[in-house]
Amino acid sequence: MPRLRNLLVDTDQSWGGRRRASRARWLADTFPNLADMSVIDLGGRVDTWQHAPVRPAHVHVVNLEAPPADLPDWAEVDHGDACQLPDRIAARRYDLVFSNSVLEHVGGHERRERFAEAVHQLADRHWVQTPYRHFPIEPHWIAPGMQYLPVSARALLARRWPLAHTRPTTRDEAVREVLWTELVDYTQMRLLFPRSRILTERLAGLPKSLIGVAGATQGRA
């Protein structure tokens, strides 16, 4: 089953990897001056940009992981909470705020509101992507309809589902994992990003993820 998951989502050559590469090209098409921009990536990683088809002039990654030991000269990394940024970061301005598959993990509606406030404060342009709640496959566990189950059932599935990335060893750990993964829909995205264009990434005609975009000069719907 780990091999099947790799084929589906986890490697650059997988179906999911090809979708991520397509989304990176979409970002570059939407912001043609991306190579000249300073970008703050909320919740991401430097290696995302090392493999991107277009790399910004400067990337500032902020997440809860320990910073890597070696960084390229075009990148900086800070340990920080995107919903409660340190003043030294919150006071800065960037050309673009970027976030990929983070909004669903920040911890409830109130924290998502704070995340959105940070996005609006840091730049006039943004690209905030998150999986769509009503796509039939829950993307983190690759489990059909898992997002609609009661918490107890999701926790049980998280411990037993063969396509999970890593399986929690205890019930409490499983409950925490599923509670920290809360997919959102169009109504929630529109509330969080009322002046943004909400783009839809589709698979087989079905909405797969939502992308809140502001300040774009071009790009497809």
PDB file of C-alpha atoms in Angstrom, residues 6-194:
ATOM      1  CA  ASN A   6       3.578   6.842  -3.838  1.00  0.00           C
ATOM      2  CA  LEU A   7       2.123   6.181  -7.264  1.00  0.00           C
ATOM      3  CA  LEU A   8      -0.967   8.221  -6.416  1.00  0.00           C
ATOM      4  CA  VAL A   9       0.297  11.269  -4.535  1.00  0.00           C
ATOM      5  CA  ASP A  10       3.633  11.322  -2.740  1.00  0.00           C
ATOM      6  CA  THR A  11       6.299  11.466  -5.459  1.00  0.00           C
ATOM      7  CA  ASP A  12       6.994  14.043  -8.151  1.00  0.00           C
ATOM      8  CA  GLN A  13       6.182  11.428 -10.798  1.00  0.00           C
ATOM      9  CA  SER A  14       2.869  10.438  -9.170  1.00  0.00           C
ATOM     10  CA  TRP A  15      -0.552  11.599 -10.253  1.00  0.00           C
ATOM     11  CA  GLY A  16      -0.566  14.049  -7.327  1.00  0.00           C
ATOM     12  CA  GLY A  17       2.918  15.261  -8.207  1.00  0.00           C
ATOM     13  CA  ARG A  18       1.796  16.038 -11.742  1.00  0.00           C
ATOM     14  CA  ARG A  19      -1.191  17.942 -10.363  1.00  0.00           C
ATOM     15  CA  ARG A  20       1.117  19.988  -8.129  1.00  0.00           C
ATOM     16  CA  ALA A  21       3.356  20.747 -11.097  1.00  0.00           C
ATOM     17  CA  SER A  22       0.337  21.849 -13.119  1.00  0.00           C
ATOM     18  CA  ARG A  23      -0.756  24.104 -10.269  1.00  0.00           C
ATOM     19  CA  ALA A  24       2.737  25.648 -10.124  1.00  0.00           C
ATOM     20  CA  ARG A  25       2.504  26.476 -13.831  1.00  0.00           C
ATOM     21  CA  TRP A  26      -0.950  27.943 -13.217  1.00  0.00           C
ATOM     22  CA  LEU A  27       0.519  30.193 -10.507  1.00  0.00           C
ATOM     23  CA  ALA A  28       3.240  31.382 -12.891  1.00  0.00           C
ATOM     24  CA  ASP A  29       0.666  32.079 -15.615  1.00  0.00           C
ATOM     25  CA  THR A  30      -1.504  33.995 -13.162  1.00  0.00           C
ATOM     26  CA  PHE A  31       1.391  36.167 -11.977  1.00  0.00           C
ATOM     27  CA  PRO A  32       3.661  36.689 -15.007  1.00  0.00           C
ATOM     28  CA  ASN A  33       6.117  38.761 -12.932  1.00  0.00           C
ATOM     29  CA  LEU A  34       6.556  36.003 -10.349  1.00  0.00           C
ATOM     30  CA  ALA A  35      10.303  35.726 -11.049  1.00  0.00           C
ATOM     31  CA  ASP A  36      10.763  39.328  -9.904  1.00  0.00           C
ATOM     32  CA  MET A  37       8.592  39.108  -6.779  1.00  0.00           C
ATOM     33  CA  SER A  38       9.252  38.779  -3.077  1.00  0.00           C
ATOM     34  CA  VAL A  39       6.956  36.013  -1.819  1.00  0.00           C
ATOM     35  CA  ILE A  40       6.000  34.945   1.681  1.00  0.00           C
ATOM     36  CA  ASP A  41       4.993  31.292   1.808  1.00  0.00           C
ATOM     37  CA  LEU A  42       2.790  30.576   4.823  1.00  0.00           C
ATOM     38  CA  GLY A  43       3.190  26.973   5.927  1.00  0.00           C
ATOM     39  CA  GLY A  44       5.306  25.803   2.996  1.00  0.00           C
ATOM     40  CA  ARG A  45       8.824  24.551   2.385  1.00  0.00           C
ATOM     41  CA  VAL A  46      11.832  25.848   0.485  1.00  0.00           C
ATOM     42  CA  ASP A  47      12.121  22.692  -1.619  1.00  0.00           C
ATOM     43  CA  THR A  48       8.740  23.487  -3.187  1.00  0.00           C
ATOM     44  CA  TRP A  49      10.346  26.519  -4.790  1.00  0.00           C
ATOM     45  CA  GLN A  50      13.571  24.755  -5.678  1.00  0.00           C
ATOM     46  CA  HIS A  51      11.559  22.521  -8.012  1.00  0.00           C
ATOM     47  CA  ALA A  52       9.117  25.182  -9.244  1.00  0.00           C
ATOM     48  CA  PRO A  53       9.063  26.090 -12.955  1.00  0.00           C
ATOM     49  CA  VAL A  54       9.385  29.757 -11.976  1.00  0.00           C
ATOM     50  CA  ARG A  55      11.202  30.792  -8.799  1.00  0.00           C
ATOM     51  CA  PRO A  56      10.562  34.196  -7.204  1.00  0.00           C
ATOM     52  CA  ALA A  57      13.447  36.576  -6.594  1.00  0.00           C
ATOM     53  CA  HIS A  58      13.048  36.056  -2.845  1.00  0.00           C
ATOM     54  CA  VAL A  59      11.019  33.557  -0.829  1.00  0.00           C
ATOM     55  CA  HIS A  60      10.324  33.853   2.892  1.00  0.00           C
ATOM     56  CA  VAL A  61       8.936  30.609   4.319  1.00  0.00           C
ATOM     57  CA  VAL A  62       7.118  30.713   7.657  1.00  0.00           C
ATOM     58  CA  ASN A  63       6.009  27.447   9.252  1.00  0.00           C
ATOM     59  CA  LEU A  64       6.083  25.490  12.490  1.00  0.00           C
ATOM     60  CA  GLU A  65       8.963  23.236  11.442  1.00  0.00           C
ATOM     61  CA  ALA A  66      12.584  23.726  12.383  1.00  0.00           C
ATOM     62  CA  PRO A  67      14.433  25.703   9.676  1.00  0.00           C
ATOM     63  CA  PRO A  68      16.738  23.644   7.437  1.00  0.00           C
ATOM     64  CA  ALA A  69      20.465  23.927   8.062  1.00  0.00           C
ATOM     65  CA  ASP A  70      21.366  25.129   4.568  1.00  0.00           C
ATOM     66  CA  LEU A  71      19.407  27.675   2.596  1.00  0.00           C
ATOM     67  CA  PRO A  72      19.882  29.080  -0.896  1.00  0.00           C
ATOM     68  CA  ASP A  73      20.678  32.785  -1.035  1.00  0.00           C
ATOM     69  CA  TRP A  74      17.223  33.600  -2.412  1.00  0.00           C
ATOM     70  CA  ALA A  75      15.356  32.089   0.575  1.00  0.00           C
ATOM     71  CA  GLU A  76      14.813  32.724   4.271  1.00  0.00           C
ATOM     72  CA  VAL A  77      12.919  30.575   6.766  1.00  0.00           C
ATOM     73  CA  ASP A  78      11.327  31.479  10.083  1.00  0.00           C
ATOM     74  CA  HIS A  79       9.683  29.298  12.698  1.00  0.00           C
ATOM     75  CA  GLY A  80       6.305  30.921  13.269  1.00  0.00           C
ATOM     76  CA  ASP A  81       2.546  30.538  13.451  1.00  0.00           C
ATOM     77  CA  ALA A  82       0.869  31.972  10.343  1.00  0.00           C
ATOM     78  CA  CYS A  83      -2.220  32.770  12.424  1.00  0.00           C
ATOM     79  CA  GLN A  84      -0.185  34.772  14.929  1.00  0.00           C
ATOM     80  CA  LEU A  85       2.881  36.104  13.151  1.00  0.00           C
ATOM     81  CA  PRO A  86       5.677  37.742  15.135  1.00  0.00           C
ATOM     82  CA  ASP A  87       5.646  41.538  14.840  1.00  0.00           C
ATOM     83  CA  ARG A  88       8.939  41.520  12.925  1.00  0.00           C
ATOM     84  CA  ILE A  89       7.243  39.500  10.156  1.00  0.00           C
ATOM     85  CA  ALA A  90       3.763  41.018  10.358  1.00  0.00           C
ATOM     86  CA  ALA A  91       5.239  44.496   9.822  1.00  0.00           C
ATOM     87  CA  ARG A  92       6.846  43.526   6.513  1.00  0.00           C
ATOM     88  CA  ARG A  93       5.307  43.816   3.070  1.00  0.00           C
ATOM     89  CA  TYR A  94       5.651  41.394   0.187  1.00  0.00           C
ATOM     90  CA  ASP A  95       4.639  41.267  -3.446  1.00  0.00           C
ATOM     91  CA  LEU A  96       2.690  38.039  -2.992  1.00  0.00           C
ATOM     92  CA  VAL A  97       1.388  35.802  -0.208  1.00  0.00           C
ATOM     93  CA  PHE A  98       1.395  32.135  -1.179  1.00  0.00           C
ATOM     94  CA  SER A  99      -0.098  29.188   0.694  1.00  0.00           C
ATOM     95  CA  ASN A 100      -0.711  25.647  -0.498  1.00  0.00           C
ATOM     96  CA  SER A 101      -2.854  23.134   1.415  1.00  0.00           C
ATOM     97  CA  VAL A 102      -2.410  24.869   4.767  1.00  0.00           C
ATOM     98  CA  LEU A 103      -5.724  26.613   5.446  1.00  0.00           C
ATOM     99  CA  GLU A 104      -7.432  23.314   6.323  1.00  0.00           C
ATOM    100  CA  HIS A 105      -4.842  22.588   9.028  1.00  0.00           C
ATOM    101  CA  VAL A 106      -4.704  25.797  11.066  1.00  0.00           C
ATOM    102  CA  GLY A 107      -7.268  24.743  13.670  1.00  0.00           C
ATOM    103  CA  GLY A 108     -10.876  25.908  13.316  1.00  0.00           C
ATOM    104  CA  HIS A 109     -12.793  28.887  11.980  1.00  0.00           C
ATOM    105  CA  GLU A 110     -11.407  31.520  14.347  1.00  0.00           C
ATOM    106  CA  ARG A 111      -7.852  30.559  13.404  1.00  0.00           C
ATOM    107  CA  ARG A 112      -8.737  30.578   9.710  1.00  0.00           C
ATOM    108  CA  GLU A 113     -10.025  34.135  10.150  1.00  0.00           C
ATOM    109  CA  ARG A 114      -6.678  35.145  11.644  1.00  0.00           C
ATOM    110  CA  PHE A 115      -4.843  33.375   8.853  1.00  0.00           C
ATOM    111  CA  ALA A 116      -6.858  35.311   6.263  1.00  0.00           C
ATOM    112  CA  GLU A 117      -6.198  38.573   8.105  1.00  0.00           C
ATOM    113  CA  ALA A 118      -2.466  37.900   7.888  1.00  0.00           C
ATOM    114  CA  VAL A 119      -2.761  37.189   4.162  1.00  0.00           C
ATOM    115  CA  HIS A 120      -4.516  40.508   3.562  1.00  0.00           C
ATOM    116  CA  GLN A 121      -2.066  42.418   5.743  1.00  0.00           C
ATOM    117  CA  LEU A 122       1.153  41.124   4.179  1.00  0.00           C
ATOM    118  CA  ALA A 123       0.505  41.874   0.495  1.00  0.00           C
ATOM    119  CA  ASP A 124      -2.016  43.112  -2.028  1.00  0.00           C
ATOM    120  CA  ARG A 125      -1.620  39.917  -4.044  1.00  0.00           C
ATOM    121  CA  HIS A 126      -2.236  36.394  -2.841  1.00  0.00           C
ATOM    122  CA  TRP A 127      -2.682  32.784  -3.937  1.00  0.00           C
ATOM    123  CA  VAL A 128      -4.235  30.611  -1.204  1.00  0.00           C
ATOM    124  CA  GLN A 129      -5.075  27.043  -2.185  1.00  0.00           C
ATOM    125  CA  THR A 130      -6.960  24.477  -0.115  1.00  0.00           C
ATOM    126  CA  PRO A 131      -8.649  21.142  -0.954  1.00  0.00           C
ATOM    127  CA  TYR A 132     -12.382  21.404  -1.569  1.00  0.00           C
ATOM    128  CA  ARG A 133     -14.484  19.806   1.142  1.00  0.00           C
ATOM    129  CA  HIS A 134     -16.993  18.161  -1.210  1.00  0.00           C
ATOM    130  CA  PHE A 135     -14.597  16.421  -3.557  1.00  0.00           C
ATOM    131  CA  PRO A 136     -15.532  12.752  -3.068  1.00  0.00           C
ATOM    132  CA  ILE A 137     -12.021  11.622  -2.027  1.00  0.00           C
ATOM    133  CA  GLU A 138     -10.555  13.002   1.201  1.00  0.00           C
ATOM    134  CA  PRO A 139      -7.077  13.984  -0.080  1.00  0.00           C
ATOM    135  CA  HIS A 140      -4.956  13.495   3.048  1.00  0.00           C
ATOM    136  CA  TRP A 141      -5.942   9.886   3.617  1.00  0.00           C
ATOM    137  CA  ILE A 142      -7.084   9.192   0.032  1.00  0.00           C
ATOM    138  CA  ALA A 143     -10.279   7.798   1.524  1.00  0.00           C
ATOM    139  CA  PRO A 144     -13.716   8.169  -0.130  1.00  0.00           C
ATOM    140  CA  GLY A 145     -16.105  10.321   1.900  1.00  0.00           C
ATOM    141  CA  MET A 146     -13.952  10.266   5.023  1.00  0.00           C
ATOM    142  CA  GLN A 147     -14.556  13.984   5.687  1.00  0.00           C
ATOM    143  CA  TYR A 148     -18.281  13.342   6.285  1.00  0.00           C
ATOM    144  CA  LEU A 149     -17.845  10.704   8.976  1.00  0.00           C
ATOM    145  CA  PRO A 150     -18.165  11.344  12.736  1.00  0.00           C
ATOM    146  CA  VAL A 151     -14.881  12.087  14.505  1.00  0.00           C
ATOM    147  CA  SER A 152     -14.769   8.649  16.105  1.00  0.00           C
ATOM    148  CA  ALA A 153     -15.140   6.934  12.727  1.00  0.00           C
ATOM    149  CA  ARG A 154     -12.536   9.190  11.102  1.00  0.00           C
ATOM    150  CA  ALA A 155     -10.103   8.438  13.919  1.00  0.00           C
ATOM    151  CA  LEU A 156     -10.669   4.710  13.523  1.00  0.00           C
ATOM    152  CA  LEU A 157     -10.141   4.979   9.777  1.00  0.00           C
ATOM    153  CA  ALA A 158      -6.997   7.067  10.248  1.00  0.00           C
ATOM    154  CA  ARG A 159      -5.470   4.219  12.264  1.00  0.00           C
ATOM    155  CA  ARG A 160      -6.440   1.472   9.821  1.00  0.00           C
ATOM    156  CA  TRP A 161      -6.749   2.921   6.330  1.00  0.00           C
ATOM    157  CA  PRO A 162      -3.937   1.407   4.207  1.00  0.00           C
ATOM    158  CA  LEU A 163      -3.340   4.534   2.090  1.00  0.00           C
ATOM    159  CA  ALA A 164      -2.640   6.817   5.052  1.00  0.00           C
ATOM    160  CA  HIS A 165       0.742   8.587   4.928  1.00  0.00           C
ATOM    161  CA  THR A 166       1.525   7.607   8.511  1.00  0.00           C
ATOM    162  CA  ARG A 167      -0.832   5.823  10.853  1.00  0.00           C
ATOM    163  CA  PRO A 168      -1.242   7.166  14.399  1.00  0.00           C
ATOM    164  CA  THR A 169      -0.378   4.649  17.069  1.00  0.00           C
ATOM    165  CA  THR A 170      -3.006   5.667  19.626  1.00  0.00           C
ATOM    166  CA  ARG A 171      -6.658   6.663  19.474  1.00  0.00           C
ATOM    167  CA  ASP A 172      -5.938  10.089  20.996  1.00  0.00           C
ATOM    168  CA  GLU A 173      -3.291  10.760  18.382  1.00  0.00           C
ATOM    169  CA  ALA A 174      -5.733   9.736  15.649  1.00  0.00           C
ATOM    170  CA  VAL A 175      -8.443  12.046  17.025  1.00  0.00           C
ATOM    171  CA  ARG A 176      -6.003  14.955  17.063  1.00  0.00           C
ATOM    172  CA  GLU A 177      -4.967  14.283  13.481  1.00  0.00           C
ATOM    173  CA  VAL A 178      -8.509  14.276  12.132  1.00  0.00           C
ATOM    174  CA  LEU A 179      -9.500  17.338  14.159  1.00  0.00           C
ATOM    175  CA  TRP A 180      -6.522  19.240  12.736  1.00  0.00           C
ATOM    176  CA  THR A 181      -7.732  18.492   9.205  1.00  0.00           C
ATOM    177  CA  GLU A 182     -10.884  20.442   8.416  1.00  0.00           C
ATOM    178  CA  LEU A 183     -11.718  20.907   4.740  1.00  0.00           C
ATOM    179  CA  VAL A 184     -13.583  24.044   3.658  1.00  0.00           C
ATOM    180  CA  ASP A 185     -16.140  24.856   0.956  1.00  0.00           C
ATOM    181  CA  TYR A 186     -16.971  27.802  -1.313  1.00  0.00           C
ATOM    182  CA  THR A 187     -19.029  29.628   1.300  1.00  0.00           C
ATOM    183  CA  GLN A 188     -16.190  29.559   3.825  1.00  0.00           C
ATOM    184  CA  MET A 189     -13.611  30.667   1.242  1.00  0.00           C
ATOM    185  CA  ARG A 190     -15.838  33.557   0.158  1.00  0.00           C
ATOM    186  CA  LEU A 191     -16.231  34.644   3.788  1.00  0.00           C
ATOM    187  CA  LEU A 192     -12.468  34.531   4.392  1.00  0.00           C
ATOM    188  CA  PHE A 193     -11.501  36.188   1.103  1.00  0.00           C
ATOM    189  CA  PRO A 194     -14.460  38.412   0.181  1.00  0.00           C
TER     190      PRO A 194
END
